[in-house]
Amino acid sequence: AAGVIQSPRHLIKEKRETATLKCYPIPRHDTVYWYQQGPGQDPQFLISFYEKMQSDKGSIPDRFSAQQFSDYHSELNMSSLELGDSALYFCASRRGGENYGYTFGSGTRLTVV
Amino acid sequence: AQTVTQSQPEMSVQEAETVTLSCTYDTSENNYYLFWYKQPPSRQMILVIRQEAYKQQNATENRFSVNFQKAAKSFSLKISDSQLGDTAMYFCAFTLGVTSGTYKYIFGTGTRLKVLA
């Protein structure tokens, strides 16, 4: 079965650079979530989209922005990267209205040096 | 605000034995969902089991079952016949029902489980 696809799997950036993470949800899933998991931490909610509109916002820095496109894929843009942004970034998707839980992607490991 | 607490940072169990992971949560809402996710060394987040708060019957999935005590706000995971492949970090997660918002998860801090051969 199709899963949530995230790219790239690994990314190394220098401080103050910009990074773009991509997420392709499961077909017919219209809701996308982004989470950040720091080393040894639990995942923290960043932002979510439903039908291409932002539906909720968590602890996402102003340096980050995201959007969901007409094909339902989503991109997380991160600017002025800091060392503390080094983390595993998960995308998850589900079909709106269903309560079966998310399907997570494999994550993008971002390292800022 | 909702909170999720996992009070056992690490646990170990012998292969083929049974282990129980604890999770407590706090909410004033009545309609919500609880999940256990497994995160093996690959870091993939894998859904283990889910429980709807309005259902009194405890959820089971093969060797995995939960003890859901709504009044006590407790949601423990029992793993029977533990296997080496169960070695992972286990996260308890809470979310309100879709009618209450966006269904974002609140995670506990995780329990690292090691299954010993």
GROMACS .gro file of C-alpha atoms in nm:
model
  230
    1ALA     CA    1   0.000   0.000   0.000
    2ALA     CA    2   0.113   0.354  -0.067
    3GLY     CA    3   0.269   0.533   0.227
    4VAL     CA    4   0.355   0.890   0.316
    5ILE     CA    5   0.663   0.991   0.123
    6GLN     CA    6   0.907   1.245   0.259
    7SER     CA    7   1.207   1.390   0.083
    8PRO     CA    8   1.489   1.420   0.131
    9ARG     CA    9   1.565   1.152   0.392
   10HIS     CA   10   1.872   1.336   0.512
   11LEU     CA   11   1.975   1.698   0.480
   12ILE     CA   12   2.281   1.883   0.600
   13LYS     CA   13   2.276   2.261   0.601
   14GLU     CA   14   2.491   2.535   0.742
   15LYS     CA   15   2.370   2.796   0.988
   16ARG     CA   16   2.166   3.075   0.829
   17GLU     CA   17   2.090   2.865   0.521
   18THR     CA   18   1.744   2.769   0.397
   19ALA     CA   19   1.592   2.421   0.375
   20THR     CA   20   1.279   2.286   0.208
   21LEU     CA   21   1.124   1.959   0.319
   22LYS     CA   22   0.862   1.786   0.107
   23CYS     CA   23   0.578   1.555   0.200
   24TYR     CA   24   0.355   1.350  -0.030
   25PRO     CA   25   0.051   1.213   0.157
   26ILE     CA   26  -0.125   0.887   0.095
   27PRO     CA   27  -0.363   0.919  -0.203
   28ARG     CA   28  -0.704   1.057  -0.100
   29HIS     CA   29  -0.564   1.188   0.227
   30ASP     CA   30  -0.650   1.556   0.245
   31THR     CA   31  -0.493   1.643   0.581
   32VAL     CA   32  -0.123   1.682   0.647
   33TYR     CA   33   0.063   1.734   0.974
   34TRP     CA   34   0.423   1.835   1.044
   35TYR     CA   35   0.606   1.736   1.363
   36GLN     CA   36   0.956   1.809   1.488
   37GLN     CA   37   1.140   1.553   1.701
   38GLY     CA   38   1.459   1.673   1.863
   39PRO     CA   39   1.722   1.424   1.986
   40GLY     CA   40   1.578   1.217   2.268
   41GLN     CA   41   1.254   1.413   2.258
   42ASP     CA   42   0.893   1.334   2.179
   43PRO     CA   43   0.749   1.474   1.855
   44GLN     CA   44   0.616   1.828   1.878
   45PHE     CA   45   0.335   1.951   1.657
   46LEU     CA   46   0.433   2.229   1.417
   47ILE     CA   47   0.149   2.289   1.174
   48SER     CA   48  -0.134   2.117   0.988
   49PHE     CA   49  -0.330   2.163   0.668
   50TYR     CA   50  -0.673   2.050   0.558
   51GLU     CA   51  -0.785   2.088   0.199
   52LYS     CA   52  -0.492   2.320   0.125
   53MET     CA   53  -0.573   2.557   0.409
   54GLN     CA   54  -0.381   2.588   0.734
   55SER     CA   55  -0.594   2.421   1.000
   56ASP     CA   56  -0.381   2.454   1.313
   57LYS     CA   57  -0.050   2.591   1.426
   58GLY     CA   58   0.172   2.475   1.707
   59SER     CA   59   0.519   2.568   1.821
   60ILE     CA   60   0.645   2.662   1.478
   61PRO     CA   61   0.910   2.938   1.466
   62ASP     CA   62   0.837   3.245   1.255
   63ARG     CA   63   1.139   3.146   1.043
   64PHE     CA   64   0.943   2.844   0.924
   65SER     CA   65   0.655   2.846   0.679
   66ALA     CA   66   0.457   2.573   0.515
   67GLN     CA   67   0.185   2.519   0.262
   68GLN     CA   68  -0.023   2.248   0.103
   69PHE     CA   69  -0.055   2.244  -0.272
   70SER     CA   70  -0.339   2.156  -0.508
   71ASP     CA   71  -0.214   1.794  -0.534
   72TYR     CA   72  -0.217   1.781  -0.150
   73HIS     CA   73   0.156   1.754  -0.112
   74SER     CA   74   0.306   1.985   0.145
   75GLU     CA   75   0.634   2.169   0.186
   76LEU     CA   76   0.798   2.299   0.501
   77ASN     CA   77   1.031   2.590   0.436
   78MET     CA   78   1.289   2.673   0.699
   79SER     CA   79   1.501   2.986   0.678
   80SER     CA   80   1.788   3.131   0.879
   81LEU     CA   81   1.862   2.785   1.012
   82GLU     CA   82   1.999   2.754   1.363
   83LEU     CA   83   2.187   2.467   1.528
   84GLY     CA   84   1.879   2.401   1.741
   85ASP     CA   85   1.676   2.323   1.430
   86SER     CA   86   1.865   1.996   1.394
   87ALA     CA   87   1.596   1.733   1.436
   88LEU     CA   88   1.387   1.467   1.271
   89TYR     CA   89   1.092   1.621   1.088
   90PHE     CA   90   0.791   1.401   1.039
   91CYS     CA   91   0.504   1.448   0.806
   92ALA     CA   92   0.182   1.254   0.862
   93SER     CA   93  -0.143   1.235   0.672
   94ARG     CA   94  -0.499   1.117   0.718
   95ARG     CA   95  -0.834   1.155   0.552
   96GLY     CA   96  -1.039   1.430   0.710
   97GLY     CA   97  -1.330   1.308   0.918
   98GLU     CA   98  -1.171   0.973   0.998
   99ASN     CA   99  -1.039   0.885   1.342
  100TYR     CA  100  -0.812   0.594   1.262
  101GLY     CA  101  -0.494   0.779   1.343
  102TYR     CA  102  -0.223   0.918   1.126
  103THR     CA  103   0.014   0.747   0.892
  104PHE     CA  104   0.360   0.890   0.939
  105GLY     CA  105   0.631   0.925   0.680
  106SER     CA  106   0.983   0.804   0.748
  107GLY     CA  107   1.097   1.153   0.838
  108THR     CA  108   1.365   1.392   0.719
  109ARG     CA  109   1.671   1.416   0.937
  110LEU     CA  110   1.798   1.773   0.925
  111THR     CA  111   2.144   1.849   1.056
  112VAL     CA  112   2.251   2.210   1.085
  113VAL     CA  113   2.625   2.264   1.116
  114ALA     CA  114  -0.489   2.196   2.807
  115GLN     CA  115  -0.424   1.830   2.761
  116THR     CA  116  -0.114   1.653   2.891
  117VAL     CA  117   0.026   1.304   2.852
  118THR     CA  118   0.264   1.146   3.101
  119GLN     CA  119   0.478   0.836   3.062
  120SER     CA  120   0.654   0.775   3.390
  121GLN     CA  121   0.880   0.490   3.279
  122PRO     CA  122   1.172   0.623   3.073
  123GLU     CA  123   1.318   0.275   3.020
  124MET     CA  124   1.205  -0.082   3.066
  125SER     CA  125   1.337  -0.425   2.978
  126VAL     CA  126   1.170  -0.762   2.943
  127GLN     CA  127   1.284  -1.113   2.866
  128GLU     CA  128   1.185  -1.256   2.532
  129ALA     CA  129   0.846  -1.437   2.548
  130GLU     CA  130   0.744  -1.261   2.868
  131THR     CA  131   0.481  -0.993   2.921
  132VAL     CA  132   0.543  -0.626   2.987
  133THR     CA  133   0.314  -0.332   3.062
  134LEU     CA  134   0.390   0.028   2.971
  135SER     CA  135   0.209   0.302   3.159
  136CYS     CA  136   0.049   0.620   3.032
  137THR     CA  137  -0.168   0.874   3.207
  138TYR     CA  138  -0.331   1.178   3.057
  139ASP     CA  139  -0.527   1.478   3.165
  140THR     CA  140  -0.820   1.634   2.985
  141SER     CA  141  -1.155   1.788   3.063
  142GLU     CA  142  -1.298   1.671   2.732
  143ASN     CA  143  -1.515   1.365   2.692
  144ASN     CA  144  -1.456   1.279   2.328
  145TYR     CA  145  -1.098   1.186   2.251
  146TYR     CA  146  -0.871   0.916   2.113
  147LEU     CA  147  -0.562   0.750   2.251
  148PHE     CA  148  -0.286   0.575   2.062
  149TRP     CA  149   0.033   0.386   2.118
  150TYR     CA  150   0.304   0.436   1.858
  151LYS     CA  151   0.624   0.239   1.827
  152GLN     CA  152   0.946   0.399   1.708
  153PRO     CA  153   1.218   0.141   1.638
  154PRO     CA  154   1.580   0.237   1.570
  155SER     CA  155   1.480   0.313   1.211
  156ARG     CA  156   1.289   0.612   1.362
  157GLN     CA  157   0.973   0.526   1.169
  158MET     CA  158   0.657   0.599   1.372
  159ILE     CA  159   0.434   0.291   1.360
  160LEU     CA  160   0.080   0.279   1.494
  161VAL     CA  161   0.044  -0.008   1.742
  162ILE     CA  162  -0.308   0.034   1.876
  163ARG     CA  163  -0.583   0.292   1.915
  164GLN     CA  164  -0.868   0.342   2.162
  165GLU     CA  165  -1.178   0.558   2.137
  166ALA     CA  166  -1.272   0.715   2.469
  167TYR     CA  167  -1.640   0.641   2.423
  168LYS     CA  168  -1.573   0.268   2.397
  169GLN     CA  169  -1.549   0.082   2.725
  170GLN     CA  170  -1.404  -0.229   2.565
  171ASN     CA  171  -1.027  -0.239   2.568
  172ALA     CA  172  -0.863  -0.250   2.226
  173THR     CA  173  -0.650  -0.548   2.126
  174GLU     CA  174  -0.423  -0.612   1.828
  175ASN     CA  175  -0.267  -0.957   1.831
  176ARG     CA  176  -0.006  -0.953   2.110
  177PHE     CA  177  -0.083  -0.592   2.202
  178SER     CA  178  -0.368  -0.488   2.428
  179VAL     CA  179  -0.456  -0.185   2.634
  180ASN     CA  180  -0.604  -0.132   2.977
  181PHE     CA  181  -0.813   0.183   2.938
  182GLN     CA  182  -0.938   0.328   3.264
  183LYS     CA  183  -1.129   0.642   3.168
  184ALA     CA  184  -1.212   0.758   3.520
  185ALA     CA  185  -0.850   0.722   3.624
  186LYS     CA  186  -0.730   0.869   3.291
  187SER     CA  187  -0.497   0.578   3.244
  188PHE     CA  188  -0.406   0.402   2.920
  189SER     CA  189  -0.148   0.126   2.962
  190LEU     CA  190  -0.011  -0.101   2.689
  191LYS     CA  191   0.043  -0.471   2.751
  192ILE     CA  192   0.276  -0.661   2.521
  193SER     CA  193   0.244  -1.037   2.549
  194ASP     CA  194   0.498  -1.292   2.429
  195SER     CA  195   0.757  -1.018   2.379
  196GLN     CA  196   0.975  -1.052   2.072
  197LEU     CA  197   1.316  -0.906   1.993
  198GLY     CA  198   1.150  -0.696   1.722
  199ASP     CA  199   0.945  -0.520   1.989
  200THR     CA  200   1.258  -0.336   2.101
  201ALA     CA  201   1.175   0.029   2.038
  202MET     CA  202   1.067   0.358   2.188
  203TYR     CA  203   0.696   0.357   2.263
  204PHE     CA  204   0.497   0.679   2.264
  205CYS     CA  205   0.152   0.730   2.407
  206ALA     CA  206  -0.048   0.993   2.216
  207PHE     CA  207  -0.371   1.179   2.280
  208THR     CA  208  -0.597   1.366   2.043
  209LEU     CA  209  -0.940   1.520   2.059
  210GLY     CA  210  -1.207   1.395   1.822
  211VAL     CA  211  -1.228   1.550   1.479
  212THR     CA  212  -1.530   1.756   1.576
  213SER     CA  213  -1.324   1.933   1.842
  214GLY     CA  214  -1.042   2.055   1.627
  215THR     CA  215  -0.767   1.950   1.399
  216TYR     CA  216  -0.682   1.614   1.553
  217LYS     CA  217  -0.325   1.709   1.640
  218TYR     CA  218  -0.143   1.469   1.867
  219ILE     CA  219   0.000   1.535   2.209
  220PHE     CA  220   0.271   1.283   2.282
  221GLY     CA  221   0.414   1.156   2.605
  222THR     CA  222   0.789   1.155   2.654
  223GLY     CA  223   0.820   0.791   2.559
  224THR     CA  224   0.929   0.463   2.715
  225ARG     CA  225   1.234   0.289   2.575
  226LEU     CA  226   1.167  -0.086   2.577
  227LYS     CA  227   1.441  -0.340   2.534
  228VAL     CA  228   1.357  -0.705   2.481
  229LEU     CA  229   1.633  -0.932   2.604
  230ALA     CA  230   1.720  -1.265   2.441
   0.00000   0.00000   0.00000
